[in-house]
PDB file of C-alpha atoms in Angstrom:
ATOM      1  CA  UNK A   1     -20.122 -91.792-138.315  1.00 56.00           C
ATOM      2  CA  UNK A   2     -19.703 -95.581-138.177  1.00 72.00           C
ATOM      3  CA  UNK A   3     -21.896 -97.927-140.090  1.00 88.00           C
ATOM      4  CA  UNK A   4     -23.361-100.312-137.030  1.00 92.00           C
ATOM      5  CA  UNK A   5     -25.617-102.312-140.529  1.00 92.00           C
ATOM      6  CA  UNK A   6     -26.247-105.832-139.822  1.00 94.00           C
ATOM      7  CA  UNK A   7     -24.809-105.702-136.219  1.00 96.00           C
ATOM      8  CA  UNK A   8     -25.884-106.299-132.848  1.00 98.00           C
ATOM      9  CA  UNK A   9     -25.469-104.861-129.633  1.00 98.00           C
ATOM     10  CA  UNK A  10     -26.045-105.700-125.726  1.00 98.00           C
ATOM     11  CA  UNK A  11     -26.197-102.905-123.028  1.00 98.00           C
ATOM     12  CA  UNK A  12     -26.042-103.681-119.255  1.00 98.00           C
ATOM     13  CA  UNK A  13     -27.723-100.330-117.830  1.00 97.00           C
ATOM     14  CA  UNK A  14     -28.844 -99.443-121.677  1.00 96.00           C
ATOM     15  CA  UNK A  15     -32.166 -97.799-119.166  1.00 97.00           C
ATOM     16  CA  UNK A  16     -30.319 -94.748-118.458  1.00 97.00           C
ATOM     17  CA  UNK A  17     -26.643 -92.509-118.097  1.00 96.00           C
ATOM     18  CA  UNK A  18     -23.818 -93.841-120.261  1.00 96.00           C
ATOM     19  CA  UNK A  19     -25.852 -97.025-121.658  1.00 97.00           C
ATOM     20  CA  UNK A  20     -28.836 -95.137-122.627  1.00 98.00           C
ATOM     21  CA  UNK A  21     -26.437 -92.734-124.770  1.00 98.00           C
ATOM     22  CA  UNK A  22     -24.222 -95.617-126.175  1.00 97.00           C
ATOM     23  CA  UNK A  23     -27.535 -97.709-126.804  1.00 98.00           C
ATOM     24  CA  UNK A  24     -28.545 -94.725-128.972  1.00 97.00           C
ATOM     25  CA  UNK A  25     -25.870 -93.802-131.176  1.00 96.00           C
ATOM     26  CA  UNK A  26     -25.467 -97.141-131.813  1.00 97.00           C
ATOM     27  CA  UNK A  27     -29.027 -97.424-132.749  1.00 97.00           C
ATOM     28  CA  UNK A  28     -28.239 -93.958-134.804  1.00 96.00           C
ATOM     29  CA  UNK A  29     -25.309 -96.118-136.437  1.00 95.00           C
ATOM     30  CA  UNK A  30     -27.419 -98.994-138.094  1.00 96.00           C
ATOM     31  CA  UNK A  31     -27.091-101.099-134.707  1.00 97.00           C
ATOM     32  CA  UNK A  32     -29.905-103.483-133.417  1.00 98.00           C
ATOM     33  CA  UNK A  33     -29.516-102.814-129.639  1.00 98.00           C
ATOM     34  CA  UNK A  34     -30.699-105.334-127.100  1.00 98.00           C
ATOM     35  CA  UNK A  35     -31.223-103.671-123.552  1.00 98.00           C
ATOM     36  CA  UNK A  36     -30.284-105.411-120.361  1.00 98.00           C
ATOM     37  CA  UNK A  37     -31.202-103.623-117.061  1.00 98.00           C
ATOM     38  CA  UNK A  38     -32.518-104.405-113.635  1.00 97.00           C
ATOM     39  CA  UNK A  39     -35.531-101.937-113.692  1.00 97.00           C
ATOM     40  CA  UNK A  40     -37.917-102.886-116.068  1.00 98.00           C
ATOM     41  CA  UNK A  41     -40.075 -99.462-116.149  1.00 98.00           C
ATOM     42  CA  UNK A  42     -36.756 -97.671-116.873  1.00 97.00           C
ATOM     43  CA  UNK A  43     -35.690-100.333-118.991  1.00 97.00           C
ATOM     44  CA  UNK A  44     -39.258-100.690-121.569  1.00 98.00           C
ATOM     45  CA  UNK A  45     -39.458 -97.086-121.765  1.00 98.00           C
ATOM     46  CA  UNK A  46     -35.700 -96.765-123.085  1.00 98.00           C
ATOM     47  CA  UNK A  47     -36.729 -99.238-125.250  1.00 98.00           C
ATOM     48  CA  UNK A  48     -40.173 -97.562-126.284  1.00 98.00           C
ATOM     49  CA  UNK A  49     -37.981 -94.478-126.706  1.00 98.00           C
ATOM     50  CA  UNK A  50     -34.981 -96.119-128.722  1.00 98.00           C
ATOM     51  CA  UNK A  51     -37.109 -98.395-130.714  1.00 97.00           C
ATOM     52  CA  UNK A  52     -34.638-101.345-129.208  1.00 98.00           C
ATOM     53  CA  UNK A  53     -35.289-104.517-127.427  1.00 98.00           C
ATOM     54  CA  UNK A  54     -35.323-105.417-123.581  1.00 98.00           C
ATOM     55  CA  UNK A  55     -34.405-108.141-121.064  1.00 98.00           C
ATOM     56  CA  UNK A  56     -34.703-107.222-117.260  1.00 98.00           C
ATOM     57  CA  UNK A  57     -31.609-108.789-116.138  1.00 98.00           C
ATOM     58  CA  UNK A  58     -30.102-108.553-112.665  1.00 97.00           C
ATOM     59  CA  UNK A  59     -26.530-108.880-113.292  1.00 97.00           C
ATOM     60  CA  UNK A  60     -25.350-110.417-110.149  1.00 97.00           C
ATOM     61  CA  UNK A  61     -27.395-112.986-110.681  1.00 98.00           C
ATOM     62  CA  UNK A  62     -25.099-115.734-112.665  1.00 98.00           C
ATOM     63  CA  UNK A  63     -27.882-117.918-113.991  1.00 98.00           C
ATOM     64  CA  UNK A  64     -30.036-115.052-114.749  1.00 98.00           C
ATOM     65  CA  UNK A  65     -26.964-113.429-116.973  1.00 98.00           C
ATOM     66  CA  UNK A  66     -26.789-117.073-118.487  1.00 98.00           C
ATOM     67  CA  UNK A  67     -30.079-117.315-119.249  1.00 98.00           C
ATOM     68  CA  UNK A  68     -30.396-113.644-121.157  1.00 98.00           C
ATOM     69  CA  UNK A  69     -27.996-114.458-123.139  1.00 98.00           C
ATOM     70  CA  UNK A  70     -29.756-117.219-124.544  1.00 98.00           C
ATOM     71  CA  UNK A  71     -32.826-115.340-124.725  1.00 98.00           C
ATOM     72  CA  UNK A  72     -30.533-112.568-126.243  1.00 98.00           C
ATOM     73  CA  UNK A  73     -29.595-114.714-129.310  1.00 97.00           C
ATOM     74  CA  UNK A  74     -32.929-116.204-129.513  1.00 97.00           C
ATOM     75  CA  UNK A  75     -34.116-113.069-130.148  1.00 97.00           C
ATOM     76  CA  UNK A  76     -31.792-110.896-132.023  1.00 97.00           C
ATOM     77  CA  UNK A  77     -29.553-114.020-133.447  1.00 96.00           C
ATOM     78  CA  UNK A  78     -26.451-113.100-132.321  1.00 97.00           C
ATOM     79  CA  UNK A  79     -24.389-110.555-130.051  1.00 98.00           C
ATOM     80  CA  UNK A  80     -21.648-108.861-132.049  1.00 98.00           C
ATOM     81  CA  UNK A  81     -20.880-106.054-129.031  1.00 98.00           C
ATOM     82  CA  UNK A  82     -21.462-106.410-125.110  1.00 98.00           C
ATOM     83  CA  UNK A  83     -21.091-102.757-123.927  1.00 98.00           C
ATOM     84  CA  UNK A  84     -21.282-103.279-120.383  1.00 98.00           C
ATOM     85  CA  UNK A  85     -22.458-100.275-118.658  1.00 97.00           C
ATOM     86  CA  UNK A  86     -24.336-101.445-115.917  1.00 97.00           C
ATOM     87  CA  UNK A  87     -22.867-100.154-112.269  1.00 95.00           C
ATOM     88  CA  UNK A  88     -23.452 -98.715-108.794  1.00 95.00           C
ATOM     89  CA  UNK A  89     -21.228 -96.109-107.115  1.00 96.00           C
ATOM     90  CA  UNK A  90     -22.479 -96.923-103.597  1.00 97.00           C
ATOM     91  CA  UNK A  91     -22.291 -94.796-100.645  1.00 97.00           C
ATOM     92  CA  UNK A  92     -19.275 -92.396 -99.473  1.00 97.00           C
ATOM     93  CA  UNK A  93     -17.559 -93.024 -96.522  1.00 98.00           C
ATOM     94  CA  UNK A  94     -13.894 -93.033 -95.578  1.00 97.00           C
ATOM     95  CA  UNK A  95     -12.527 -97.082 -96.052  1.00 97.00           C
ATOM     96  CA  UNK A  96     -12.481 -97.404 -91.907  1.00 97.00           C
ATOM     97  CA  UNK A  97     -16.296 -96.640 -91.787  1.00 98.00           C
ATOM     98  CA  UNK A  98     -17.476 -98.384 -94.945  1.00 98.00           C
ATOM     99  CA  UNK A  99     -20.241-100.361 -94.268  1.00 98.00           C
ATOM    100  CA  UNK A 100     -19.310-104.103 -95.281  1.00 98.00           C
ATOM    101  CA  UNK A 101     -22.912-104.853 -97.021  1.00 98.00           C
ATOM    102  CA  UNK A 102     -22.517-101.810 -99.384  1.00 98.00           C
ATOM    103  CA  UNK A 103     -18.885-102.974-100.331  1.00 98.00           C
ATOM    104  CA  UNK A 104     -19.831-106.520-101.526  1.00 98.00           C
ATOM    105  CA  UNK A 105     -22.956-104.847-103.047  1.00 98.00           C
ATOM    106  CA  UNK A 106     -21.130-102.557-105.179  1.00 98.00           C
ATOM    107  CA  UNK A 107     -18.672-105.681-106.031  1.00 98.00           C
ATOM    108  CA  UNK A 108     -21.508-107.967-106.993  1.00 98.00           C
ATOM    109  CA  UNK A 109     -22.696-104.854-109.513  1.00 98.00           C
ATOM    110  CA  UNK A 110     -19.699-103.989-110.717  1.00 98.00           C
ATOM    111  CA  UNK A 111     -17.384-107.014-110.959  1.00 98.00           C
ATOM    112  CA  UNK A 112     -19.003-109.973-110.741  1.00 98.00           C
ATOM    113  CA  UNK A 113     -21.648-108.799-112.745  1.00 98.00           C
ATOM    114  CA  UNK A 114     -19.828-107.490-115.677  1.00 98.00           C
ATOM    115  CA  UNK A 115     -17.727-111.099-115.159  1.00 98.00           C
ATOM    116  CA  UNK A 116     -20.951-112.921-115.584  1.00 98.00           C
ATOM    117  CA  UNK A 117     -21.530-111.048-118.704  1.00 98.00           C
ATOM    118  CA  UNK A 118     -18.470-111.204-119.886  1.00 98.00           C
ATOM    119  CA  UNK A 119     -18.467-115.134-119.417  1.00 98.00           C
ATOM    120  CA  UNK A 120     -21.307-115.992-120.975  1.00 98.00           C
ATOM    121  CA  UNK A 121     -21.744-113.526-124.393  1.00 98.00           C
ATOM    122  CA  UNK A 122     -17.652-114.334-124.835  1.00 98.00           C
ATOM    123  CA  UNK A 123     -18.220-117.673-125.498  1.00 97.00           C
ATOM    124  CA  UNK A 124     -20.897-117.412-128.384  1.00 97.00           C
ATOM    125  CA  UNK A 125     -18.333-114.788-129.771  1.00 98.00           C
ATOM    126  CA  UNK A 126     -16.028-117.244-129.591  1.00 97.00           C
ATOM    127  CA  UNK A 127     -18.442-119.630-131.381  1.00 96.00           C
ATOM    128  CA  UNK A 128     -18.999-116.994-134.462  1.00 95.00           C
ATOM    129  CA  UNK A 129     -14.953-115.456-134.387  1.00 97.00           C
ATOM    130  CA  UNK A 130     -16.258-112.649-133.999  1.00 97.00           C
ATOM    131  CA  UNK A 131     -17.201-109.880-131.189  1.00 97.00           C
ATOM    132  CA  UNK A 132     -16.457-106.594-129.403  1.00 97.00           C
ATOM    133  CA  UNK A 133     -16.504-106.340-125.428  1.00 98.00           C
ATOM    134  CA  UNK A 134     -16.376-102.714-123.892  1.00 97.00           C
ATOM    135  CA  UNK A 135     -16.256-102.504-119.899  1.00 98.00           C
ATOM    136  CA  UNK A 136     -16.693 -99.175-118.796  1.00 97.00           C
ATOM    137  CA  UNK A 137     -14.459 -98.526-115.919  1.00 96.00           C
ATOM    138  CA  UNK A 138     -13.291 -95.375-114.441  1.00 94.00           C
ATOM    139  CA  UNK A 139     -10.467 -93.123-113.594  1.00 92.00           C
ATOM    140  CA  UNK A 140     -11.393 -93.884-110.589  1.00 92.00           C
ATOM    141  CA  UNK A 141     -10.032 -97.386-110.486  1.00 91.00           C
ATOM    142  CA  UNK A 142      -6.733 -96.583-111.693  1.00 93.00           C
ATOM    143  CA  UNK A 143      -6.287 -93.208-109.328  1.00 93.00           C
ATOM    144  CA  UNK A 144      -8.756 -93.813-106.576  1.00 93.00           C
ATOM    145  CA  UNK A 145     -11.239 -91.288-105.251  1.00 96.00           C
ATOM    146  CA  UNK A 146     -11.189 -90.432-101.519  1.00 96.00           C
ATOM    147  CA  UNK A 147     -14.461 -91.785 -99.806  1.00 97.00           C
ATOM    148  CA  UNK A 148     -15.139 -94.503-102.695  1.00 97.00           C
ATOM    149  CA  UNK A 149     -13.111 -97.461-102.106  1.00 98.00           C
ATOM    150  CA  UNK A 150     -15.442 -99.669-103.264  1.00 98.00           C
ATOM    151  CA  UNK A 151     -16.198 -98.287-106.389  1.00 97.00           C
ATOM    152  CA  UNK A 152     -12.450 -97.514-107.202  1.00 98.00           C
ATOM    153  CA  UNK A 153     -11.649-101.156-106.049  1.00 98.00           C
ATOM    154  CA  UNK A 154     -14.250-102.285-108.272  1.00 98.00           C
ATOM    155  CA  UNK A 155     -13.524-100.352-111.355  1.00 98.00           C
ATOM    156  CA  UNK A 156      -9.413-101.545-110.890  1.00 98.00           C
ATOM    157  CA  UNK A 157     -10.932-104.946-110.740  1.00 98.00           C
ATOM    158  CA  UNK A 158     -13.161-103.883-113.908  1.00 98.00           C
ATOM    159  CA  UNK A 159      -9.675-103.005-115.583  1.00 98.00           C
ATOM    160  CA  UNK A 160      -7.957-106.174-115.057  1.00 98.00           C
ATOM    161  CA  UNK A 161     -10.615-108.326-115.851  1.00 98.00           C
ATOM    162  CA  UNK A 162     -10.775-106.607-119.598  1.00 98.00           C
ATOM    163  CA  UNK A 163      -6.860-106.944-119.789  1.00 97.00           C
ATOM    164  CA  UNK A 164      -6.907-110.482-118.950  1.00 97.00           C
ATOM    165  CA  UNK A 165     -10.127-111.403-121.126  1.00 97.00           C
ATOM    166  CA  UNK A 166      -8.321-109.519-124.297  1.00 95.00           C
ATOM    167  CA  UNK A 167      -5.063-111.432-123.093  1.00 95.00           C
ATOM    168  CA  UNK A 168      -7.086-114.541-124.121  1.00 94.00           C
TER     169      UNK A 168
END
């Protein structure tokens, strides 16, 4: 076990799947988890459940990512981890039939949206000297999965973002 004491964590998709389960053994660790997810009945009964906080937060929105993580440190202080979890797999068809609409959606989810995130809670880490950024990716983006080019484009992109950002 880890002692989490005295830290704090945000969780894109903390609602459900992988964020739900990392939102509670950190919570199980001494952590004081802050929940960011785009449904809010999901996301305030994960928190009911976790005894955590919650911010609805659609992460392709760039202002709105801005703004919760104000509201984040107004509330909690700080933001020692950014786990972000949040993403979309989108629809499987072969790359000549993908549907153009459902490849920039599942890029606006899962890129730009954990870039948003990634911009914004880096730079009060910077502010403090401290933090801890986790992007979940996938095999996926290093291997590629027939009849998901989006997602495995968008979980290589999810890769080299975190190399560059712990390049910096």
């Amino acid at each position: 076990m880890t002692n989490f004491d005295g830290q704090t964590a945000v969780i894109t998709g903390g609602a459900q799947g992988i964020g739900y389960a990392t939102a509670k053994r950190l919570i199980d660790d001494g952590c004081e988890v802050m929940i960011w997810d785009i449904d809010e009945k999901l996301g305030l009964n994960a928190a009911r459940e976790l005894n955590c906080h919650f911010l609805k937060v659609d992460q392709t929105d760039n202002k709105a990512v801005e703004e919760a993580t104000e509201k984040t440190i107004n509330k909690i202080d700080k933001i020692d981890i950014l786990v972000c979890s949040a993403g979309i797999a989108g629809p499987t068809f072969s790359t000549w039939d993908y549907p153009v609409d459902e490849w920039s959606r599942v890029f606006n989810v899962n890129v730009n949206g954990v870039f948003y995130c990634n911009k914004y809670v880096v730079k009060k880490m910077r502010d403090r000297g401290y933090g801890r950024i986790i992007n979940i990716a996938s095999i996926a983006g290093k291997e590629g999965n027939p009849n998901a080019p989006a997602y495995s484009a968008s979980k290589a992109a999810v890769i080299g973002l975190t190399k560059s950002l712990g390049k910096e």
